[in-house]
Amino acid sequence: MTAPPSSAPDPVPYRGAPERHPRRPHHPLTAATDPEAVELTAPVFGPADVDALDADLTRQHPGAPLGERITVAGRVLDRAGRPVRGQLVEIWQANASGRYAHRRDRHPAPLDPHFTGVGRCLTDDHGRYAFTTVKPGAYPLPDESAWRAAHIHFSLFGTALTQRLITQMYFPGDPLLPYDQVLASVPAAADRHRLIATFDHQLSDPGDALAYRWDVVLDGPAATRTEGSR
Ligand code: FE
């Protein structure tokens, strides 16, 4: 696992960080708000709603996307290290040039007509997920004050809408890690390190894709830091 070097200069605080964290106290679920009623109105999904092809971001268009083909795989675990099965894992990312297929992305890097950059899958009985995609490029923040390290956005729905977890995964060895303002907004070094995937040579396919392994821990002392954590 690659850690940001301790001698690196402190990145400028990310101006958008306050927007990504709650500004009001959490609203407690009480008898009046009826937690079971909340769950009844949450999205419902199952294996029939998620296609195996949804996890392969390189096969969503007639042609293959540009960029370095990669596998991103790992497990979703609870605080005791037990696998969390049947979790909806969703990802979204920039293309290999660092451009999102989104109308608000004004970065002058090229769009890729063969890459949308979104995928999803359900964890299996061992809590495992896996995506085939291309390595995302770095891109500048919209105000061009700094560059983002390459990253993939992750969302895990949990077993109820109220458990939704959103975070970002980074790549080991990225020279931008010490300068990334979003990563730097995570206060504890251990939490930052847990957001960085590990290169997995064994899982890599010599003829197809390099592999990165990244586990998500939903709660407990080793929990994956999320957007919205305090
Ligand atoms: Fe991003």
XYZ file of C-alpha atoms and ligand atoms in Angstrom:
231
model
C 0.000 0.000 0.000
C 1.458 3.351 -0.980
C 1.250 6.106 1.591
C 1.530 9.781 0.831
C 5.120 10.729 1.781
C 5.300 12.460 5.153
C 7.671 15.095 3.721
C 5.073 16.230 1.202
C 3.817 19.792 1.517
C 0.375 20.232 3.040
C -2.137 20.524 0.217
C -4.289 23.611 0.102
C -7.554 22.762 1.920
C -10.206 21.624 -0.536
C -12.823 24.362 -0.739
C -15.579 21.896 -1.479
C -14.903 19.776 1.645
C -17.558 21.487 3.819
C -20.155 20.688 1.168
C -19.383 16.978 1.502
C -19.980 16.745 5.242
C -23.117 17.187 7.340
C -23.542 20.689 8.750
C -26.372 19.767 11.090
C -26.529 17.073 13.754
C -27.703 13.697 12.547
C -31.465 13.269 12.832
C -32.163 10.406 15.246
C -34.590 7.741 14.141
C -37.178 7.501 16.901
C -40.541 5.887 17.327
C -42.004 9.003 15.744
C -39.966 8.538 12.556
C -40.419 4.742 12.536
C -37.217 3.257 11.077
C -39.101 0.361 9.530
C -41.316 2.775 7.631
C -38.179 4.482 6.282
C -36.947 1.166 4.938
C -40.277 0.457 3.261
C -39.890 3.560 1.106
C -36.220 2.867 0.231
C -35.210 1.473 -3.172
C -35.597 -2.264 -3.521
C -33.334 -4.241 -5.818
C -32.121 -7.751 -6.295
C -30.103 -10.028 -8.581
C -32.703 -9.691 -11.361
C -32.077 -5.932 -11.547
C -28.302 -6.118 -11.980
C -26.830 -7.570 -15.158
C -23.371 -9.185 -15.169
C -22.391 -6.795 -17.974
C -23.085 -3.838 -15.665
C -19.753 -4.597 -13.960
C -17.746 -4.366 -17.188
C -17.323 -0.699 -18.109
C -15.322 -1.656 -21.214
C -18.288 -3.383 -22.892
C -21.050 -0.811 -22.669
C -20.523 0.561 -26.207
C -19.870 -0.909 -29.650
C -16.122 -0.216 -29.410
C -13.516 -0.574 -26.669
C -12.608 2.494 -24.601
C -9.133 4.007 -24.740
C -6.855 3.544 -21.751
C -5.168 1.001 -19.550
C -7.518 -1.907 -18.864
C -7.798 -2.715 -15.166
C -9.700 -4.959 -12.777
C -10.804 -3.465 -9.473
C -11.866 -6.120 -7.000
C -12.284 -6.560 -3.301
C -14.640 -7.476 -0.511
C -17.268 -5.640 1.496
C -16.854 -6.492 5.168
C -18.458 -5.637 8.487
C -16.526 -4.577 11.593
C -15.790 -8.204 12.478
C -14.372 -8.967 9.030
C -17.447 -10.914 7.996
C -18.469 -10.691 4.324
C -21.485 -8.527 3.544
C -23.462 -10.344 0.873
C -25.804 -9.002 -1.776
C -24.610 -5.401 -1.468
C -25.225 -3.100 -4.407
C -21.819 -1.595 -5.249
C -21.885 1.261 -7.750
C -18.913 3.103 -9.244
C -18.413 6.151 -11.405
C -15.209 7.578 -12.797
C -13.518 9.804 -15.359
C -12.220 8.281 -18.590
C -8.529 7.596 -19.216
C -8.013 11.257 -20.140
C -9.529 12.534 -16.902
C -12.849 13.608 -18.388
C -16.311 12.683 -17.080
C -19.109 11.957 -19.517
C -21.144 14.688 -17.842
C -22.364 17.979 -19.288
C -20.960 19.958 -16.364
C -17.403 18.669 -16.858
C -15.541 21.472 -18.683
C -12.055 19.922 -18.531
C -10.637 20.232 -22.085
C -9.493 16.584 -22.172
C -11.311 14.484 -24.804
C -14.490 12.520 -24.214
C -14.375 8.843 -25.163
C -17.417 7.749 -27.203
C -16.870 4.211 -25.952
C -16.786 4.985 -22.248
C -19.559 6.190 -19.961
C -17.756 5.505 -16.687
C -20.513 3.985 -14.560
C -20.914 0.420 -13.339
C -22.568 -1.669 -10.669
C -22.639 -5.162 -9.248
C -23.873 -7.126 -6.257
C -21.437 -8.674 -3.798
C -21.418 -12.471 -3.873
C -21.741 -14.877 -0.942
C -18.157 -14.070 0.087
C -18.798 -10.310 -0.005
C -16.745 -9.994 -3.189
C -17.219 -7.440 -5.935
C -15.242 -6.987 -9.168
C -15.241 -4.464 -12.008
C -13.457 -4.366 -15.346
C -12.737 -0.814 -16.455
C -9.948 1.513 -17.601
C -7.680 3.413 -15.259
C -9.129 6.909 -14.793
C -6.964 9.914 -15.591
C -6.181 12.749 -13.199
C -8.139 15.960 -13.709
C -8.082 19.513 -12.359
C -10.703 20.822 -9.945
C -13.297 23.012 -11.691
C -11.633 26.181 -10.347
C -8.257 24.859 -11.616
C -6.675 25.400 -8.187
C -5.303 21.834 -7.987
C -5.380 18.412 -9.624
C -7.277 15.412 -8.335
C -5.320 12.182 -8.064
C -6.799 9.371 -10.156
C -9.764 7.919 -8.278
C -12.942 5.891 -8.613
C -16.109 6.928 -6.783
C -17.879 4.135 -4.887
C -21.390 3.924 -3.490
C -22.666 1.076 -1.336
C -26.345 1.044 -0.585
C -26.262 -1.238 2.423
C -29.342 -3.127 3.400
C -31.364 0.077 3.792
C -31.198 3.504 2.199
C -30.151 5.013 5.529
C -26.895 2.984 5.422
C -25.679 4.335 2.077
C -21.926 4.829 2.038
C -20.130 6.984 -0.555
C -16.369 7.218 -0.847
C -13.440 7.284 -3.291
C -10.701 4.770 -4.057
C -7.206 5.880 -5.054
C -4.322 4.146 -6.852
C -0.994 3.210 -5.253
C 2.074 5.063 -6.453
C 0.145 8.031 -7.827
C 2.425 11.101 -7.534
C -0.641 13.290 -6.979
C -1.678 11.523 -3.745
C 0.151 13.986 -1.467
C -1.456 16.920 -3.281
C -5.040 15.702 -3.538
C -7.248 18.077 -1.560
C -10.113 15.624 -1.118
C -7.828 12.876 0.203
C -6.111 15.444 2.433
C -9.476 16.384 3.935
C -9.485 12.976 5.670
C -7.773 13.838 8.975
C -6.202 10.514 10.046
C -3.303 9.057 8.040
C -4.570 5.516 8.660
C -7.944 6.438 7.180
C -6.252 8.012 4.145
C -4.130 4.893 3.595
C -7.215 2.676 3.668
C -8.614 4.602 0.701
C -5.643 3.575 -1.471
C -5.965 0.278 -3.335
C -3.204 -2.327 -3.540
C -1.746 -3.490 -6.845
C -2.457 -7.225 -7.079
C -0.033 -8.918 -9.442
C -1.563 -12.344 -8.885
C -5.031 -11.182 -9.816
C -3.708 -9.361 -12.887
C -4.285 -11.073 -16.211
C -1.044 -10.891 -18.233
C -2.959 -10.661 -21.495
C -5.827 -8.478 -20.421
C -5.813 -6.234 -17.368
C -3.777 -5.154 -14.348
C -5.588 -5.656 -11.062
C -6.128 -3.538 -7.983
C -7.584 -4.855 -4.760
C -9.563 -2.699 -2.378
C -11.744 -3.828 0.516
C -14.510 -1.717 2.010
C -15.210 -2.029 5.733
C -18.656 -0.702 6.601
C -18.133 0.124 10.270
C -15.899 -0.329 13.292
C -12.383 0.979 14.031
C -11.051 0.030 10.562
C -14.087 1.419 8.733
C -13.542 2.867 5.293
C -13.691 6.645 5.522
C -16.761 7.949 3.742
C -17.931 11.260 2.439
C -20.061 12.471 5.302
C -17.801 11.047 8.031
C -16.959 13.458 10.808
Fe -14.141 12.442 -9.334
